[in-house]
Structures are given as structure tokens and as C-alpha cells.
mmCIF file of C-alpha atoms in Angstrom:
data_model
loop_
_atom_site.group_PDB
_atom_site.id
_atom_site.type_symbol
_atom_site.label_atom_id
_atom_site.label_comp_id
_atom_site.label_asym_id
_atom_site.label_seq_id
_atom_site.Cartn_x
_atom_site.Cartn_y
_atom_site.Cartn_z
ATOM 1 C CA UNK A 940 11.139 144.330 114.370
ATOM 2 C CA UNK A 941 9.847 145.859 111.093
ATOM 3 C CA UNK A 942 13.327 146.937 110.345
ATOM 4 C CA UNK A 943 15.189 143.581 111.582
ATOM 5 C CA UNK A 944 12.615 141.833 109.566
ATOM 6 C CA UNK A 945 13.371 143.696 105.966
ATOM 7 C CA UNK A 946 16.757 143.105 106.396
ATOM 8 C CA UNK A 947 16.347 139.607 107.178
ATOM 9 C CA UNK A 948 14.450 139.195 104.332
ATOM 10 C CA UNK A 949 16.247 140.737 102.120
ATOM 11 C CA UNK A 950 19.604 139.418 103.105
ATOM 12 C CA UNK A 951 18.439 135.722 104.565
ATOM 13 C CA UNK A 952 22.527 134.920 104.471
ATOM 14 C CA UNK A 953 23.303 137.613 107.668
ATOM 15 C CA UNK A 954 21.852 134.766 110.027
ATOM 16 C CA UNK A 955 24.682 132.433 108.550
ATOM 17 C CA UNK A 956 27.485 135.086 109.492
ATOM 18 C CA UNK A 957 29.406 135.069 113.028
ATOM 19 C CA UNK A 958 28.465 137.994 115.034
ATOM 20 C CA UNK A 959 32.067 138.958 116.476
ATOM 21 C CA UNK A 960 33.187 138.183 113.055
ATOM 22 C CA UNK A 961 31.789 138.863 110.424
ATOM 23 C CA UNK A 962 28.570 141.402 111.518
ATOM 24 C CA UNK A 963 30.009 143.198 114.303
ATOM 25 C CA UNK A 964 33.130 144.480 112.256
ATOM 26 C CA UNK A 965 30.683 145.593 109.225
ATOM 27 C CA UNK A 966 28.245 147.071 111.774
ATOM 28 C CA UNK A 967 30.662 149.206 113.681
ATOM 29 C CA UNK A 968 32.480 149.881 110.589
ATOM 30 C CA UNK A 969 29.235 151.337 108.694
ATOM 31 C CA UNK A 970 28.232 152.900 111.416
ATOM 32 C CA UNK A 971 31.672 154.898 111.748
ATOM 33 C CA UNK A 972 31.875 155.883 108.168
ATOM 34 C CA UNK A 973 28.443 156.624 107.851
ATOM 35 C CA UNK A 974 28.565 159.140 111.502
ATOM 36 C CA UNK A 975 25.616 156.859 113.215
ATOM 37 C CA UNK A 976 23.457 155.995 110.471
ATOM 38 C CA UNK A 977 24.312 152.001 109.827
ATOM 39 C CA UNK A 978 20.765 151.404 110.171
ATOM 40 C CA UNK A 979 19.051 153.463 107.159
ATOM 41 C CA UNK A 980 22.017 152.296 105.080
ATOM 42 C CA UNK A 981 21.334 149.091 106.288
ATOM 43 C CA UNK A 982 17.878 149.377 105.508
ATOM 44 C CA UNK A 983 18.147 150.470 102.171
ATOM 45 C CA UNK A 984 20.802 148.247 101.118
ATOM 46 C CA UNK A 985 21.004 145.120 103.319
ATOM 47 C CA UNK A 986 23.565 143.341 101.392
ATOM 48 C CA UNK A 987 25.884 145.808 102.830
ATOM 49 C CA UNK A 988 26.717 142.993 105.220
ATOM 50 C CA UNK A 989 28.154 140.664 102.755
ATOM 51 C CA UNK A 990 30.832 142.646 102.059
ATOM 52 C CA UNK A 991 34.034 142.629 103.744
ATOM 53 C CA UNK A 992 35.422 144.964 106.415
ATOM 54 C CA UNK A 993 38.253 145.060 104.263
ATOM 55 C CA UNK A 994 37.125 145.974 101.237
ATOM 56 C CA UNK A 995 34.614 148.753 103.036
ATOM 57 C CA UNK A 996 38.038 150.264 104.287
ATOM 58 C CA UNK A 997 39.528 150.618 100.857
ATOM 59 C CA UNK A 998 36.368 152.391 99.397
ATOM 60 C CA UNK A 999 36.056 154.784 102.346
ATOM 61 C CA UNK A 1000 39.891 155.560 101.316
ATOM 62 C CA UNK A 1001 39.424 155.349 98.173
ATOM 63 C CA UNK A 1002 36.982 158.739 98.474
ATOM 64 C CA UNK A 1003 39.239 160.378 100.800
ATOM 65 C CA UNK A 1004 42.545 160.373 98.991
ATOM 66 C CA UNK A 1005 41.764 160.017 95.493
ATOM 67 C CA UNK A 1006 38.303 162.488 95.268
ATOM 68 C CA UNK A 1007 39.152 164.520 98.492
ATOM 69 C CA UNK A 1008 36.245 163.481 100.212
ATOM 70 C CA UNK A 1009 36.071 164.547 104.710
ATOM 71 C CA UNK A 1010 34.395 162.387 106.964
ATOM 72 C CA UNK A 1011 30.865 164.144 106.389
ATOM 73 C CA UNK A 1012 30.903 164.088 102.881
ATOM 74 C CA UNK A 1013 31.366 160.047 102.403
ATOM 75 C CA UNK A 1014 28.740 159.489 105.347
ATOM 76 C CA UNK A 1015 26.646 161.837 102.947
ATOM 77 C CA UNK A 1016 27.716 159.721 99.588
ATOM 78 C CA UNK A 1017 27.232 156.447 101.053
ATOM 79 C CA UNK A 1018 23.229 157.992 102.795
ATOM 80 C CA UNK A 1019 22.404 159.052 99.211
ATOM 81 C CA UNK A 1020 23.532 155.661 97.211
ATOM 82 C CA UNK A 1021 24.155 152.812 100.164
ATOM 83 C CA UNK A 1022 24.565 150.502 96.993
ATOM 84 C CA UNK A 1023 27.854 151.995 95.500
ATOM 85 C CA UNK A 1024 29.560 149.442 97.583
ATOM 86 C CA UNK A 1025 28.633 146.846 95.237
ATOM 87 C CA UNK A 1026 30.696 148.818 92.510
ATOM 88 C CA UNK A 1027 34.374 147.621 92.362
ATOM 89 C CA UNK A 1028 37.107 149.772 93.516
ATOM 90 C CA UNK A 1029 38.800 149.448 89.972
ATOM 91 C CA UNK A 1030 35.568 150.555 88.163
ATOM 92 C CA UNK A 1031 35.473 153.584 90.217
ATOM 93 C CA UNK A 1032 38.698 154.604 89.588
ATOM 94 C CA UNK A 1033 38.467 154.500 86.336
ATOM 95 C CA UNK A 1034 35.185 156.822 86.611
ATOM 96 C CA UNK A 1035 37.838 158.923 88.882
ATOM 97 C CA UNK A 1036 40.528 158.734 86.268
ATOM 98 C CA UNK A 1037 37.980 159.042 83.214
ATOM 99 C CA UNK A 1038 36.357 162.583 84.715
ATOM 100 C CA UNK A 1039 39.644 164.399 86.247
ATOM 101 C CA UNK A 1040 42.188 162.943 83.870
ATOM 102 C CA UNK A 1041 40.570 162.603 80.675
ATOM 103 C CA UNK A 1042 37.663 165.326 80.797
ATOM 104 C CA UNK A 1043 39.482 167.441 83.072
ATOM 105 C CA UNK A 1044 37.110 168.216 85.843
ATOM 106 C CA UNK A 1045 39.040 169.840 88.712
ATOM 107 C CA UNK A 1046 39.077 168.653 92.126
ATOM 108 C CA UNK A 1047 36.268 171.144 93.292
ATOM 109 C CA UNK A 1048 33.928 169.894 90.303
ATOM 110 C CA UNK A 1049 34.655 166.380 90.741
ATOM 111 C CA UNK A 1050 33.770 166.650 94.671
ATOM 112 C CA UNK A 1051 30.526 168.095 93.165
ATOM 113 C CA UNK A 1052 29.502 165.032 91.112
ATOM 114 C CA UNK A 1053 30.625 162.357 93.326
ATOM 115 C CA UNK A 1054 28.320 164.606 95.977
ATOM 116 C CA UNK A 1055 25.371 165.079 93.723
ATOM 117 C CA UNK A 1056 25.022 162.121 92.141
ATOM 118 C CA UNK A 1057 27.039 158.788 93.269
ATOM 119 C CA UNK A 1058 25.317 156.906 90.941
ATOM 120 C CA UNK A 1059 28.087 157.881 88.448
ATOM 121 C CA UNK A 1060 30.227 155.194 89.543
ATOM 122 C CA UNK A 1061 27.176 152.838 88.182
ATOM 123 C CA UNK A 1062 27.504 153.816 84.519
ATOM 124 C CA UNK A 1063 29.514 152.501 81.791
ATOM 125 C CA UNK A 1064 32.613 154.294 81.030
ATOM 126 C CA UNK A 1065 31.910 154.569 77.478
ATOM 127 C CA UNK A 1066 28.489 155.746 78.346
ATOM 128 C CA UNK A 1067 29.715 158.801 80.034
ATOM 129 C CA UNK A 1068 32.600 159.679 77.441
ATOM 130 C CA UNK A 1069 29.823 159.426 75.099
ATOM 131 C CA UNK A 1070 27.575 161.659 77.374
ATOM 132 C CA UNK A 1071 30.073 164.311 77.762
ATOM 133 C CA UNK A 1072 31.497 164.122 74.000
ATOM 134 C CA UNK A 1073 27.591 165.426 73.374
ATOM 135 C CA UNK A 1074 28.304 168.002 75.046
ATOM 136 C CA UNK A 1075 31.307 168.658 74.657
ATOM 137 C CA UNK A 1076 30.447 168.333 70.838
ATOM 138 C CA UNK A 1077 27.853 171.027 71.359
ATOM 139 C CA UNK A 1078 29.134 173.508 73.717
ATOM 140 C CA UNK A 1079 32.850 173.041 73.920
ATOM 141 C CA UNK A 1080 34.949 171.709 76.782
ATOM 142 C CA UNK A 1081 34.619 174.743 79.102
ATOM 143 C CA UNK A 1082 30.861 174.356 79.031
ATOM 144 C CA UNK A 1083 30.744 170.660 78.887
ATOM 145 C CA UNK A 1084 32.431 170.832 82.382
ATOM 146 C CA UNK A 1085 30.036 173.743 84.003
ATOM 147 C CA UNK A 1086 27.079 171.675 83.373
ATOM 148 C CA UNK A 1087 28.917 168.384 84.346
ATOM 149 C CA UNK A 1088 29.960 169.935 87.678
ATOM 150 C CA UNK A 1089 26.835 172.413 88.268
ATOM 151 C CA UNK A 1090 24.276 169.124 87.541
ATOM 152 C CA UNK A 1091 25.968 165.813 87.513
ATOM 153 C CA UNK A 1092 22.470 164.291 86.942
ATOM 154 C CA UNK A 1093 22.521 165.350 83.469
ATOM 155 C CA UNK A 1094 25.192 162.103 82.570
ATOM 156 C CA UNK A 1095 21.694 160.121 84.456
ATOM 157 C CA UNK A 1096 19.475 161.367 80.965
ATOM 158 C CA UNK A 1097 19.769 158.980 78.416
ATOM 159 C CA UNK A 1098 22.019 160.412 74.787
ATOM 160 C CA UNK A 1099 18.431 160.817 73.094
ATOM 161 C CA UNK A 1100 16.672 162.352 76.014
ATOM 162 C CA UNK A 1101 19.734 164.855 76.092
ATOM 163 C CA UNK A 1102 19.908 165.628 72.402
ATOM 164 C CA UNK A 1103 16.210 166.143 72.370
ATOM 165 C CA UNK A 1104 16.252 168.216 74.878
ATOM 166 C CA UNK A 1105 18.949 170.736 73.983
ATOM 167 C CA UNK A 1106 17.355 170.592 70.165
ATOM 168 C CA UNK A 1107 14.114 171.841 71.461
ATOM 169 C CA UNK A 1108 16.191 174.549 73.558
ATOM 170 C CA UNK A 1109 18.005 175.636 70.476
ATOM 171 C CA UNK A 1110 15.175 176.743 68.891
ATOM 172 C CA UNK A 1111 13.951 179.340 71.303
ATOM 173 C CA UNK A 1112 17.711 180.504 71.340
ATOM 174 C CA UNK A 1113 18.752 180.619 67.596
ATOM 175 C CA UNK A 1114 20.720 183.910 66.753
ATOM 176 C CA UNK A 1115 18.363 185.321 63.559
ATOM 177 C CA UNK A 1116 21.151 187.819 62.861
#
């Protein structure tokens, strides 16, 4: 009743919805995509329910055909970040479009960061060109992409945190040739 009562709470409007419906769809939906685990998605992020079934459907294909994404793997994206349904299908495409077509992260590396850190699909688009133009900037596009793929939660670091950061690297690295 703990549970019932946090998502009640949270999302008062779920008693106003039909149960064969409008909560039965989402329920048995969620828990399909997610393998079983509607309710800790549910917990976390019980405005799940006012989404449509519809709309669900297009984001769960959305990360199977256009970021390669199995079964497992969006169970394990939507676990990690329950709230990335709240993002627009349009915005995440052009997160999609913005890191394969414009940065060029392969399919492999883009699996990586949608794996590692979904909250991606949160952040401004200029923020991340910005992000990546650092270090892009710094180390060239090869390396910009390495760290990218190898530890998506870099883009979460703010530009000044980042250029701090890799100043007060630098120095214990300078070449004194």
C-alpha cells in the first residue's frame, strides 16, 4: 500500500482514468517493454500513466530501429531514466540525428550513450554541440568520439566544469620538450 500510495500521490489523475482503457493498456504495455518491471518504473516515474499507449509504442520503436536497441537493452534504458518518456519523439531524434549524423558516432558508440546515460535525450541540442565542439576543439574528432562513447556522462558536466577540468589535467601532462 506504500507503493499504491506514492503513486497515487504523485499522480492523483490515475484514479480519473478507465481501467480497461486507459491503465490496463499502459500497465501491460510497460510491463512488456520493461521485461516485468512496470512497478519500479512506475514508482519512480508515476506519470508514466498519462501517457498514451500509442505514443509508448512509437518510443519503444523509436530505440529499436533508429539506435538498434533489443528488447533487454530498452527495458534497461527505460529502468535507468523511467522519465525519458516525457521527452518528445522529435527531440530525440534530433539527439539521434545530432550524435550519428552530425558528430559521427557509429552505431556501436551511439548504443553506448543511449545505454550509459539516457539522460542525453534531456539536454539541449546546442548544449551538446557545444559540449562536444570542446572537445572536439581540444582533442580532435577521433578523440572527441572515444570519450563521448567510452563516458557519455561527460556531455552531463557543465562547459566550465569540463574546461576546468581538462586545464588542470594539462598541466601535469604538458610536453617540456
Amino acid at each position: 500500500d506504500v507503493d499504491l500510495s506514492h503513486i497515487v500521490t504523485s499522480n492523483p489523475r490515475v484514479l480519473l482514468y478507465s481501467l480497461p482503457e486507459n491503465i490496463m493498456p499502459k500497465v501491460e504495455l510497460l510491463d512488456d517493454v520493461s521485461e516485468g518491471h512496470a512497478d519500479i518504473i512506475l514508482l519512480n516515474y508515476p506519470l508514466w500513466l498519462d501517457y498514451s499507449v500509442d505514443g509508448v509504442s512509437d518510443m519503444v520503436g523509436f530505440f529499436k530501429a533508429e539506435v538498434g536497441l533489443g528488447n533487454s537493452e530498452v527495458a534497461k534504458v527505460l529502468l535507468k531514466r523511467p522519465a525519458i518518456v516525457s521527452n518528445g519523439l522529435e527531440k530525440m531524434r534530433s539527439v539521434v540525428t545530432l550524435l550519428a549524423d552530425e558528430l559521427g558516432l557509429e552505431a556501436d558508440g551511439l548504443k553506448r550513450v543511449v545505454l550509459q546515460n539516457p539522460s542525453v535525450f534531456s539536454m539541449a541540442i546546442v548544449t551538446l554541440r557545444d559540449k562536444f565542439g570542446y572537445l572536439e576543439g581540444r582533442f580532435g574528432n577521433g578523440v572527441a568520439l572515444r570519450i563521448v562513447s567510452g563516458c557519455s556522462s561527460v556531455l552531463n558536466l557543465s562547459r566550465n566544469n569540463l574546461e576546468e577540468k581538462l586545464e588542470v589535467l594539462s598541466e601535469y601532462f604538458r610536453d617540456d620538450e
